[in-house]
Amino acid sequence: MDCKFIAQLSRLRKLSAESVENTSTFDPFKEYLHVERQVEIELRELLRSVNSNQKKCLVLLCGSAGDGKSHLISYLKNSDTEGLLDDYEPYNDATESSEPTLTSIDTLAEKLSSFNDENLEISDGKKMIIAINLGTLNNFIDSEKGKKFSKLKEYVFSNGIFSGYRQRTGYQAGSMFQHVSFSDYQVFSLCENGIETVFLDSLFKKVFQNDIQNPFYIAYEECGSCALCTRCPVRHNYEFLSNCSNQKTVIERVIEIAIKDKAIVSTREVLNLLYDLMVHPDFDTKKIGVGTSDVKYLTYYLSWTTPMLLNEYKDISPILNEIRKHDILKVRSSESDIEATRFHSLENIEDVFGSSTENTPYHVLNNLTDVSILGGIKPDLKKIIYRFIARINDFGTNRKNTLSQIRLQEFIRYLYVQNSGNEKKLGELYKAVRHAVLEWNGEFEDDYICIDNTNDRLWILEQLQIKSAINQHTQIVTGTIQRFSPLLVLRFQKANSSTNESVELNVDFALYELICDMKEGYRPTVQDKNHHADFVSFVQRLIEFGNKCEKIMLIPKESNKAYKIIFEETEFGYEFKVV
């Protein structure tokens, strides 16, 4: 039986025909899904300036696959009433070749021929806008064909296009090249109270709002006459995700992987995720039809619910692979162990299941099946029900703050502090990093660090006195921050030094967690050091700020030998003593 509702939802998939953009048409469905982003506002401002001031121009709309570059060009070309792209030739896919004998690089060189070094100064009035991935742009300007585009290459590097998160440049008067980059923006923004998710909120609203303009809601309403609508997990998943609180949880999980795992979250991936959270790849109406045994029905139904689809399955999509790494069931605690033991000792799970599904569409299972009884006596089904309950309890206002989530909130606050120019508020973070540096190879006296732990019998130490090298003159920014890197950038310099030489460290969330653990007494392992090679290099560079040329300390590794050997330069030469 074909399901018109699922057919409509499938238009969200990145493999659907709707995910392919072209410049000649922009259908009503794509227009409905369009959500304005800050990058669109920036592009509009740029185009207005170009159109008012010059005849010839190449506008680069840069980013990564699926972020909406081609969609934005198609929208502005076909649906926007301002007509900003009326005089432009758009090129939506810089990865395609125009002929079988040509590579994509050949085609790109041909398309951009008016802007190569030879033709750049010819006043032909050519205006072009191109959607191009950063990888493709890099390959092009470094290719043999790219040698004819040295001016373009110079523009790309002088504007730090590959670096990202630079200060907004806007229109550059007199330049034949202009650009806007999606890579300068996340799908969320920073604010004083944490994060803002205006774009994702709007995107979710487009899919789930009760509006007669919403094609998904229309299809949902029409499927209300289906004989299986009261038994269908897809329909119930749509209802579940129509709840704003549950949407917020999914958005939080998306942002979690963007920061913790540095996942690239594109518009196309988010829309595809919404489909994957409603329709299991193996969904089959025959398996949930009337007449199916309660055990089989419950097994399939529960496995196909949104809380399970968000956490249970791998290789459905890259974004789900990242999200499932942070499944609540992977967080062990004494409390969760007690809850699991208590649940599995119950023979009737009516109260537990009822309270967990209350005010959700999944509550209907209490009326359709003997879930309370079967969940207590069927071991395999009981395991599925437990996983379902644990995960549905991790939605909405029921979410519990794990240690990792608390640290994520701290990390986000630090991101805002740094990107708003308030580096003086990073004192506690700098203190924690200094502690981690000094104890990276072992815990010793204040200001002493191990500079060589390869000796089997002795620790070799130097005194290392360092201080933060914050930017004292950064402009303070208030309000929402749209452009930022998901990394903290810290700098240290030698204490009491007459020079301003400093060493820089990029702190991602994984390193931040390790620094927090070390603050609480954790000792890094060999695996930690292999995983955080950048921090190892950072420590080695800081060691050069130490006083090993004037003094070193040797400490026996055998714990029963309590003495120190000091080799120190004095005004009379080098002195060797045991203390």
Coordinates of C-alpha atoms in Angstrom, one line a residue:
M1 CA 0.0 0.0 0.0
D2 CA 1.5 3.4 -1.1
C3 CA 1.4 6.0 1.6
K4 CA 0.9 9.6 0.4
F5 CA 2.0 11.0 3.7
I6 CA 5.4 9.1 3.6
A7 CA 5.7 10.1 -0.1
Q8 CA 5.4 13.8 1.0
L9 CA 7.9 13.3 3.8
S10 CA 10.3 11.7 1.4
R11 CA 10.7 15.1 -0.3
L12 CA 12.9 16.0 2.7
R13 CA 15.5 13.4 1.8
K14 CA 18.8 14.4 0.4
L15 CA 18.4 11.8 -2.3
S16 CA 15.0 13.2 -3.4
A17 CA 14.5 15.2 -6.6
E18 CA 13.7 18.2 -4.5
S19 CA 17.3 18.3 -3.2
V20 CA 18.6 19.1 -6.7
E21 CA 18.6 22.8 -7.5
N22 CA 18.6 24.5 -11.0
T23 CA 18.6 28.1 -12.0
S24 CA 15.7 27.9 -14.4
T25 CA 12.9 27.1 -11.9
F26 CA 12.1 27.4 -8.3
D27 CA 8.9 25.4 -7.5
P28 CA 6.4 26.3 -4.8
F29 CA 7.6 23.5 -2.5
K30 CA 11.1 24.9 -2.4
E31 CA 9.8 28.4 -1.9
Y32 CA 7.7 27.2 1.0
L33 CA 10.8 25.6 2.6
H34 CA 12.9 28.7 2.2
V35 CA 14.1 30.2 5.4
E36 CA 16.1 33.5 5.5
R37 CA 19.5 33.2 7.1
Q38 CA 22.1 35.8 8.0
V39 CA 24.2 34.7 5.0
E40 CA 21.3 35.7 2.7
I41 CA 21.1 39.1 4.3
E42 CA 24.9 39.5 3.8
L43 CA 24.6 38.4 0.1
R44 CA 21.8 40.8 -0.6
E45 CA 23.7 43.7 0.8
L46 CA 26.7 42.7 -1.3
L47 CA 24.7 42.4 -4.5
R48 CA 23.1 45.8 -3.9
S49 CA 26.6 47.4 -3.6
V50 CA 27.9 45.6 -6.7
N51 CA 24.9 46.5 -8.8
S52 CA 25.1 50.1 -7.8
N53 CA 28.9 50.5 -8.4
Q54 CA 30.2 48.3 -11.1
K55 CA 29.4 46.5 -14.4
K56 CA 31.7 43.5 -14.3
C57 CA 32.0 41.1 -11.3
L58 CA 32.3 37.5 -10.2
V59 CA 30.6 36.8 -6.9
L60 CA 31.7 33.6 -5.1
L61 CA 29.1 32.0 -2.9
C62 CA 31.3 29.6 -1.0
G63 CA 30.6 26.8 1.5
S64 CA 30.3 23.0 1.8
A65 CA 28.0 20.5 0.2
G66 CA 24.3 20.8 1.1
D67 CA 24.5 24.1 3.0
G68 CA 22.1 25.9 0.7
K69 CA 24.3 27.8 -1.8
S70 CA 22.5 26.6 -4.9
H71 CA 19.2 26.9 -3.2
L72 CA 19.9 30.6 -2.4
I73 CA 21.0 31.4 -5.9
S74 CA 17.9 29.8 -7.4
Y75 CA 15.7 31.6 -4.9
L76 CA 17.1 35.0 -5.7
K77 CA 17.1 34.3 -9.4
N78 CA 13.5 33.0 -9.7
S79 CA 11.4 34.1 -6.7
D80 CA 12.9 37.2 -5.2
T81 CA 11.0 40.4 -6.2
E82 CA 14.0 42.7 -5.8
G83 CA 15.7 41.3 -8.9
L84 CA 19.2 41.4 -7.5
L85 CA 20.4 38.6 -9.9
D86 CA 18.6 39.8 -13.0
D87 CA 21.9 40.7 -14.8
Y88 CA 23.9 37.7 -13.5
E89 CA 24.7 34.4 -15.1
P90 CA 24.3 31.8 -12.3
Y91 CA 26.4 28.7 -12.1
N92 CA 25.0 26.3 -9.5
D93 CA 27.2 23.3 -9.6
A94 CA 31.0 23.7 -9.9
T95 CA 31.5 19.9 -9.6
E96 CA 30.0 19.1 -12.9
S97 CA 31.6 18.9 -16.4
S98 CA 29.8 20.1 -19.5
E99 CA 31.1 17.4 -21.7
P100 CA 32.3 13.8 -21.2
T101 CA 35.8 14.8 -22.4
L102 CA 36.1 17.6 -19.9
T103 CA 36.8 17.5 -16.2
S104 CA 34.9 19.7 -13.7
I105 CA 38.1 21.9 -13.5
D106 CA 38.1 22.3 -17.3
T107 CA 34.4 23.3 -17.3
L108 CA 35.0 25.7 -14.4
A109 CA 37.9 27.4 -16.3
E110 CA 35.7 27.7 -19.3
K111 CA 32.8 29.1 -17.4
L112 CA 35.0 31.7 -15.7
S113 CA 37.0 32.6 -18.7
S114 CA 35.9 36.2 -18.6
F115 CA 37.6 36.5 -15.2
N116 CA 41.0 34.9 -16.0
D117 CA 44.1 37.1 -16.0
E118 CA 43.9 37.7 -19.7
N119 CA 40.3 38.8 -19.8
L120 CA 39.8 40.3 -16.4
E121 CA 40.3 43.9 -17.5
I122 CA 38.1 43.7 -20.6
S123 CA 35.0 45.8 -19.9
D124 CA 32.5 43.3 -21.2
G125 CA 30.0 43.9 -18.4
K126 CA 30.0 40.2 -17.5
K127 CA 28.4 39.5 -14.1
M128 CA 28.4 36.0 -12.7
I129 CA 27.5 34.3 -9.4
I130 CA 28.8 30.8 -8.7
A131 CA 28.0 28.4 -5.9
I132 CA 31.3 26.6 -5.1
N133 CA 32.5 24.3 -2.4
L134 CA 35.7 25.4 -0.7
G135 CA 37.4 22.1 -1.7
T136 CA 36.5 22.6 -5.3
L137 CA 37.7 26.2 -5.2
N138 CA 41.0 25.1 -3.7
N139 CA 41.5 22.4 -6.3
F140 CA 40.7 24.8 -9.1
I141 CA 43.1 27.7 -8.1
D142 CA 45.9 25.1 -7.5
S143 CA 45.3 23.3 -10.8
E144 CA 47.1 23.8 -14.1
K145 CA 44.0 25.6 -15.4
G146 CA 44.0 27.7 -12.3
K147 CA 47.4 29.2 -13.3
K148 CA 45.5 31.5 -15.6
F149 CA 43.5 32.8 -12.6
S150 CA 46.3 34.2 -10.4
K151 CA 44.3 37.4 -9.6
L152 CA 41.4 35.2 -8.4
K153 CA 43.9 33.1 -6.3
E154 CA 45.4 36.3 -4.8
Y155 CA 41.9 37.5 -3.9
V156 CA 41.0 34.2 -2.2
F157 CA 44.0 34.1 0.0
S158 CA 44.1 37.8 0.8
N159 CA 40.6 37.5 2.1
G160 CA 41.2 34.3 4.1
I161 CA 38.3 32.5 2.4
F162 CA 39.7 29.1 3.4
S163 CA 40.3 30.2 7.0
G164 CA 36.6 31.1 7.8
Y165 CA 35.2 33.1 10.6
R166 CA 37.0 36.2 9.6
Q167 CA 35.7 39.6 10.3
R168 CA 33.1 40.5 7.7
T169 CA 34.6 42.3 4.8
G170 CA 31.5 43.1 2.8
Y171 CA 31.7 44.9 -0.6
Q172 CA 35.3 45.7 -1.7
A173 CA 35.1 48.7 -4.0
G174 CA 36.8 48.3 -7.3
S175 CA 37.4 44.6 -7.0
M176 CA 36.2 42.3 -9.8
F177 CA 35.8 39.6 -7.2
Q178 CA 33.4 39.5 -4.3
H179 CA 32.4 36.7 -2.0
V180 CA 30.1 35.5 0.8
S181 CA 30.8 32.3 2.6
F182 CA 28.3 29.9 4.3
S183 CA 31.3 28.5 6.1
D184 CA 31.5 31.6 8.2
Y185 CA 28.2 30.7 9.8
Q186 CA 26.9 27.9 12.0
V187 CA 23.3 26.8 12.0
F188 CA 23.1 28.4 15.4
S189 CA 24.3 31.7 16.9
L190 CA 25.8 32.7 20.3
C191 CA 24.1 34.9 22.8
E192 CA 24.7 35.9 26.4
N193 CA 22.4 33.2 27.7
G194 CA 23.8 30.4 25.6
I195 CA 22.7 29.8 22.0
E196 CA 20.0 31.0 19.7
T197 CA 18.5 28.6 17.1
V198 CA 16.4 30.9 15.0
F199 CA 17.2 29.2 11.7
L200 CA 16.7 25.6 12.9
D201 CA 13.5 26.7 14.7
S202 CA 12.1 28.1 11.5
L203 CA 13.2 25.1 9.5
F204 CA 11.4 22.7 11.9
K205 CA 8.4 25.0 11.9
K206 CA 8.1 24.7 8.1
V207 CA 7.7 21.0 8.4
F208 CA 5.6 20.6 11.5
Q209 CA 3.4 23.7 11.8
N210 CA -0.4 23.3 11.7
D211 CA -0.9 25.4 8.6
I212 CA -2.9 24.8 5.5
Q213 CA 0.1 26.1 3.5
N214 CA 2.3 23.3 4.9
P215 CA 2.3 20.4 2.4
F216 CA 3.4 18.0 5.1
Y217 CA 0.6 18.9 7.5
I218 CA -1.9 18.7 4.6
A219 CA -0.6 15.1 3.8
Y220 CA -0.8 14.3 7.5
E221 CA -4.4 15.4 7.7
E222 CA -5.3 13.5 4.6
C223 CA -3.8 10.3 6.0
G224 CA -6.2 10.5 8.9
S225 CA -8.6 8.4 6.9
C226 CA -6.1 5.6 6.5
A227 CA -7.2 2.4 8.2
L228 CA -3.8 2.1 10.0
C229 CA -3.6 5.7 11.1
T230 CA -4.2 4.9 14.8
R231 CA -1.5 2.2 14.7
C232 CA 1.1 4.0 12.6
P233 CA 4.4 5.0 14.2
V234 CA 5.2 7.4 11.2
R235 CA 2.1 9.4 11.9
H236 CA 2.8 9.4 15.7
N237 CA 6.4 10.4 15.1
Y238 CA 5.1 13.4 13.1
E239 CA 2.8 14.3 16.0
F240 CA 5.6 13.8 18.5
L241 CA 8.0 16.1 16.6
S242 CA 5.2 18.7 16.2
N243 CA 5.7 19.4 19.9
C244 CA 8.0 22.4 20.2
S245 CA 9.7 21.0 23.3
N246 CA 10.6 17.8 21.5
Q247 CA 11.9 19.8 18.5
K248 CA 14.1 21.7 21.0
T249 CA 15.6 18.4 22.1
V250 CA 16.4 17.3 18.6
I251 CA 18.0 20.8 17.9
E252 CA 20.1 20.5 21.0
R253 CA 21.3 17.1 19.9
V254 CA 22.3 18.6 16.5
I255 CA 24.1 21.5 18.1
E256 CA 25.8 19.0 20.5
I257 CA 27.5 17.2 17.6
A258 CA 28.3 20.5 15.8
I259 CA 30.4 21.5 18.9
K260 CA 31.5 18.3 20.4
D261 CA 32.3 16.4 17.2
K262 CA 32.9 19.4 14.9
A263 CA 30.3 17.9 12.6
I264 CA 29.4 20.0 9.5
V265 CA 25.6 20.4 9.8
S266 CA 24.1 21.6 6.5
T267 CA 20.5 22.5 5.7
R268 CA 20.2 19.4 3.5
E269 CA 21.4 17.1 6.3
V270 CA 18.9 18.6 8.8
L271 CA 16.0 18.1 6.5
N272 CA 17.1 14.6 5.8
L273 CA 17.4 14.0 9.5
L274 CA 13.8 15.0 10.0
Y275 CA 12.8 12.3 7.5
D276 CA 15.0 9.7 9.2
L277 CA 13.5 10.5 12.6
M278 CA 10.0 9.7 11.3
V279 CA 10.4 6.9 8.8
H280 CA 12.6 3.8 9.4
P281 CA 14.3 2.5 6.3
D282 CA 12.5 -0.9 6.7
F283 CA 9.1 0.6 7.4
D284 CA 6.4 -1.7 6.1
T285 CA 2.6 -1.3 6.8
K286 CA 2.2 -5.1 6.7
K287 CA 4.2 -5.4 9.9
I288 CA 1.9 -3.2 11.9
G289 CA -1.4 -4.2 10.3
V290 CA -4.5 -5.4 12.2
G291 CA -4.1 -9.0 13.0
T292 CA -0.4 -8.8 13.7
S293 CA 0.4 -10.3 17.2
D294 CA 0.9 -7.8 19.9
V295 CA 4.5 -8.8 20.5
K296 CA 5.5 -8.4 16.9
Y297 CA 3.5 -5.2 16.5
L298 CA 5.1 -3.7 19.6
T299 CA 8.5 -4.8 18.6
Y300 CA 8.3 -3.1 15.2
Y301 CA 6.3 0.0 16.4
L302 CA 8.7 0.8 19.3
S303 CA 11.7 0.3 17.1
W304 CA 10.3 2.7 14.6
T305 CA 9.6 5.6 17.0
T306 CA 11.5 8.9 17.0
P307 CA 13.3 8.3 20.3
M308 CA 14.7 5.0 19.0
L309 CA 15.5 6.3 15.5
L310 CA 17.5 9.1 17.0
N311 CA 19.7 6.8 18.9
E312 CA 19.4 3.1 17.9
Y313 CA 20.6 2.7 14.4
K314 CA 23.9 3.2 12.6
D315 CA 24.7 4.1 9.0
I316 CA 21.3 5.6 8.2
S317 CA 23.0 8.9 7.8
P318 CA 26.3 10.5 8.8
I319 CA 24.5 13.0 11.1
L320 CA 22.7 10.2 12.9
N321 CA 26.0 8.3 13.3
E322 CA 27.3 11.3 15.2
I323 CA 24.2 11.9 17.3
R324 CA 24.0 8.3 18.5
K325 CA 27.5 8.6 20.0
H326 CA 25.8 10.7 22.7
D327 CA 22.9 8.4 23.4
I328 CA 21.7 8.7 27.0
L329 CA 22.1 4.9 27.5
K330 CA 25.8 5.3 27.0
V331 CA 26.0 7.5 30.0
R332 CA 26.6 5.3 33.0
S333 CA 25.7 6.3 36.5
S334 CA 24.6 4.7 39.8
E335 CA 21.2 6.3 39.3
S336 CA 20.6 4.9 35.9
D337 CA 21.8 1.4 37.0
I338 CA 19.3 1.5 39.8
E339 CA 16.5 2.5 37.4
A340 CA 17.4 -0.3 35.0
T341 CA 17.5 -2.9 37.8
R342 CA 14.1 -1.7 39.1
F343 CA 12.5 -1.8 35.7
H344 CA 13.7 -5.2 34.8
S345 CA 12.4 -6.6 38.1
L346 CA 8.8 -5.4 37.3
E347 CA 6.2 -7.9 36.0
N348 CA 3.7 -5.2 35.2
I349 CA 5.2 -2.0 33.7
E350 CA 1.9 -0.1 33.3
D351 CA 2.8 2.8 35.6
V352 CA 6.3 3.2 34.2
F353 CA 5.2 3.1 30.6
G354 CA 2.1 5.2 31.2
S355 CA 4.0 8.0 32.9
S356 CA 6.8 8.0 30.3
T357 CA 4.4 8.2 27.3
E358 CA 1.8 10.5 28.9
N359 CA 1.0 13.5 26.7
T360 CA 2.7 11.8 23.8
P361 CA 1.1 10.1 20.8
Y362 CA 2.8 6.8 21.8
H363 CA 0.5 6.6 24.8
V364 CA -2.1 5.1 22.4
L365 CA -0.2 1.7 22.8
N366 CA -1.9 1.3 26.2
N367 CA -5.2 1.1 24.4
L368 CA -4.1 -0.9 21.3
T369 CA -2.1 -3.6 23.0
D370 CA -1.4 -5.4 26.3
V371 CA 1.9 -3.5 26.5
S372 CA 1.9 -3.4 30.3
I373 CA 1.6 -7.1 30.7
L374 CA 3.7 -8.2 27.7
G375 CA 6.4 -5.7 28.6
G376 CA 6.8 -7.5 31.9
I377 CA 6.9 -11.1 30.7
K378 CA 8.6 -11.0 27.3
P379 CA 12.3 -10.6 27.9
D380 CA 13.3 -9.4 24.4
L381 CA 10.4 -7.0 24.2
K382 CA 11.1 -5.8 27.7
K383 CA 14.6 -4.7 26.6
I384 CA 13.2 -2.7 23.7
I385 CA 10.6 -1.1 25.9
Y386 CA 13.3 -0.1 28.5
R387 CA 15.5 1.5 25.8
F388 CA 12.4 3.3 24.4
I389 CA 11.5 4.6 27.9
A390 CA 15.0 5.7 28.7
R391 CA 15.2 7.6 25.5
I392 CA 11.8 9.2 25.5
N393 CA 12.6 10.4 29.1
D394 CA 15.5 12.3 27.5
F395 CA 13.2 14.5 25.6
G396 CA 11.7 17.9 26.4
T397 CA 11.6 19.0 30.0
N398 CA 12.5 15.5 31.3
R399 CA 16.1 15.8 30.1
K400 CA 18.7 15.4 32.8
N401 CA 21.8 17.4 32.8
T402 CA 24.7 15.0 32.5
L403 CA 28.3 16.1 33.3
S404 CA 29.1 16.3 29.6
Q405 CA 26.0 18.5 28.9
I406 CA 27.0 20.8 31.8
R407 CA 30.5 21.2 30.4
L408 CA 29.0 21.8 26.9
Q409 CA 27.0 24.8 28.4
E410 CA 30.2 26.1 30.0
F411 CA 32.1 25.7 26.7
I412 CA 29.4 27.7 24.9
R413 CA 29.6 30.4 27.5
Y414 CA 33.3 30.6 27.0
L415 CA 32.8 30.8 23.2
Y416 CA 30.5 33.8 23.7
V417 CA 32.9 35.5 26.1
Q418 CA 35.8 35.2 23.7
N419 CA 33.9 36.1 20.5
S420 CA 32.3 39.1 22.3
G421 CA 35.7 40.4 23.1
N422 CA 35.5 39.9 26.9
E423 CA 38.7 37.8 27.2
K424 CA 39.3 39.1 30.7
K425 CA 36.4 36.8 31.8
L426 CA 38.4 33.7 30.7
G427 CA 40.5 33.7 33.9
E428 CA 39.3 30.4 35.2
L429 CA 39.8 28.7 31.9
Y430 CA 43.4 30.0 31.6
K431 CA 44.1 28.8 35.1
A432 CA 42.8 25.3 34.2
V433 CA 44.9 25.1 31.1
R434 CA 48.0 26.2 33.0
H435 CA 47.3 23.5 35.5
A436 CA 47.0 20.9 32.7
V437 CA 50.2 22.0 31.1
L438 CA 52.2 21.7 34.3
E439 CA 50.8 18.3 35.1
W440 CA 50.7 16.9 31.6
N441 CA 53.7 14.6 32.3
G442 CA 53.2 14.2 36.0
E443 CA 52.4 16.2 39.2
F444 CA 55.3 18.1 40.8
E445 CA 56.0 21.2 42.7
D446 CA 54.4 24.5 41.8
D447 CA 55.7 25.9 38.5
Y448 CA 57.8 22.7 37.8
I449 CA 57.1 20.7 34.7
C450 CA 58.6 17.4 33.4
I451 CA 60.6 18.0 30.3
D452 CA 61.8 14.5 29.8
N453 CA 60.1 11.4 31.2
T454 CA 61.9 8.8 29.0
N455 CA 64.5 8.1 31.7
D456 CA 63.6 4.9 33.5
R457 CA 64.9 6.1 36.9
L458 CA 64.5 9.9 37.0
W459 CA 62.0 12.6 36.3
I460 CA 63.8 15.6 34.7
L461 CA 62.1 18.9 35.5
E462 CA 62.5 22.6 34.8
Q463 CA 60.8 25.6 36.3
L464 CA 58.1 27.0 33.9
Q465 CA 56.5 30.3 34.7
I466 CA 53.9 31.3 32.2
K467 CA 51.0 33.8 32.0
S468 CA 48.0 34.4 29.8
A469 CA 48.5 36.6 26.8
I470 CA 45.0 37.8 26.2
N471 CA 44.1 40.6 23.8
Q472 CA 43.6 43.6 25.9
H473 CA 42.3 45.8 23.1
T474 CA 39.6 43.7 21.6
Q475 CA 36.4 45.5 20.7
I476 CA 33.5 44.5 22.9
V477 CA 30.5 43.1 21.1
T478 CA 27.0 42.9 22.5
G479 CA 24.0 40.9 21.5
T480 CA 23.8 37.9 19.2
I481 CA 27.0 36.7 17.5
Q482 CA 26.5 35.2 14.1
R483 CA 30.1 34.6 12.9
F484 CA 32.3 32.5 15.1
S485 CA 34.6 29.5 15.3
P486 CA 33.5 26.6 17.5
L487 CA 37.1 26.6 18.9
L488 CA 38.5 28.6 21.8
V489 CA 41.8 30.3 21.1
L490 CA 44.1 30.8 24.1
R491 CA 47.6 32.3 24.2
F492 CA 50.4 32.0 26.8
Q493 CA 53.7 33.8 27.1
K494 CA 56.6 33.7 29.5
A495 CA 56.1 35.4 32.8
N496 CA 58.3 38.5 33.5
S497 CA 59.5 38.5 29.9
S498 CA 60.4 41.7 28.0
T499 CA 59.2 40.2 24.7
N500 CA 55.6 39.6 23.5
E501 CA 56.3 36.2 22.1
S502 CA 53.4 33.9 22.8
V503 CA 52.2 30.3 22.0
E504 CA 48.7 29.8 20.7
L505 CA 46.4 26.9 21.5
N506 CA 43.1 25.9 19.8
V507 CA 40.8 24.3 22.4
D508 CA 38.0 22.1 21.0
F509 CA 35.4 20.5 23.2
A510 CA 37.2 17.2 23.5
L511 CA 40.3 19.0 24.8
Y512 CA 38.2 21.2 27.0
E513 CA 36.7 18.0 28.7
L514 CA 40.2 16.6 29.2
I515 CA 41.4 19.9 30.8
C516 CA 38.3 19.8 33.1
D517 CA 39.1 16.2 34.1
M518 CA 42.7 17.1 34.9
K519 CA 41.5 20.0 37.0
E520 CA 39.6 17.4 39.1
G521 CA 42.7 15.1 39.4
Y522 CA 42.6 13.0 36.3
R523 CA 46.0 11.9 34.9
P524 CA 46.2 11.8 31.0
T525 CA 47.0 8.4 29.5
V526 CA 49.0 7.5 26.4
Q527 CA 45.8 7.3 24.5
D528 CA 44.9 10.9 25.6
K529 CA 48.3 12.1 24.4
N530 CA 47.9 10.4 21.1
H531 CA 44.4 11.8 20.6
H532 CA 45.5 15.4 21.6
A533 CA 48.7 15.7 19.6
D534 CA 48.1 19.4 19.2
F535 CA 48.2 19.9 23.0
V536 CA 51.4 17.8 23.2
S537 CA 53.0 20.2 20.7
F538 CA 51.7 23.2 22.6
V539 CA 53.3 21.9 25.8
Q540 CA 56.6 21.3 24.1
R541 CA 56.6 24.9 22.7
L542 CA 55.8 26.3 26.2
I543 CA 58.7 24.3 27.6
E544 CA 61.0 26.5 25.6
F545 CA 59.9 29.3 28.0
G546 CA 61.3 27.5 31.0
N547 CA 64.7 27.9 32.7
K548 CA 66.3 24.5 31.8
C549 CA 69.4 26.4 30.7
E550 CA 69.9 27.7 34.2
K551 CA 68.5 25.0 36.4
I552 CA 67.1 21.5 36.2
M553 CA 65.8 19.2 38.9
L554 CA 66.0 15.4 39.0
I555 CA 63.6 13.3 41.0
P556 CA 63.9 9.5 41.4
K557 CA 60.9 7.6 40.1
E558 CA 61.1 5.1 42.9
S559 CA 58.6 6.3 45.5
N560 CA 60.7 5.2 48.4
K561 CA 63.5 7.5 47.6
A562 CA 62.7 11.0 48.9
Y563 CA 65.4 13.3 47.6
K564 CA 66.0 15.7 44.8
I565 CA 69.0 16.5 42.7
I566 CA 69.4 20.1 41.5
F567 CA 71.8 21.1 38.7
E568 CA 71.9 24.9 38.7
E569 CA 74.0 27.7 37.2
T570 CA 75.3 30.2 39.7
E571 CA 77.6 33.2 39.5
F572 CA 80.5 30.7 40.2
G573 CA 79.6 28.2 37.6
Y574 CA 77.2 25.2 37.7
E575 CA 76.4 23.7 41.1
F576 CA 75.3 20.2 41.7
K577 CA 73.5 19.4 45.0
V578 CA 71.2 16.8 46.6
V579 CA 68.3 18.1 48.8

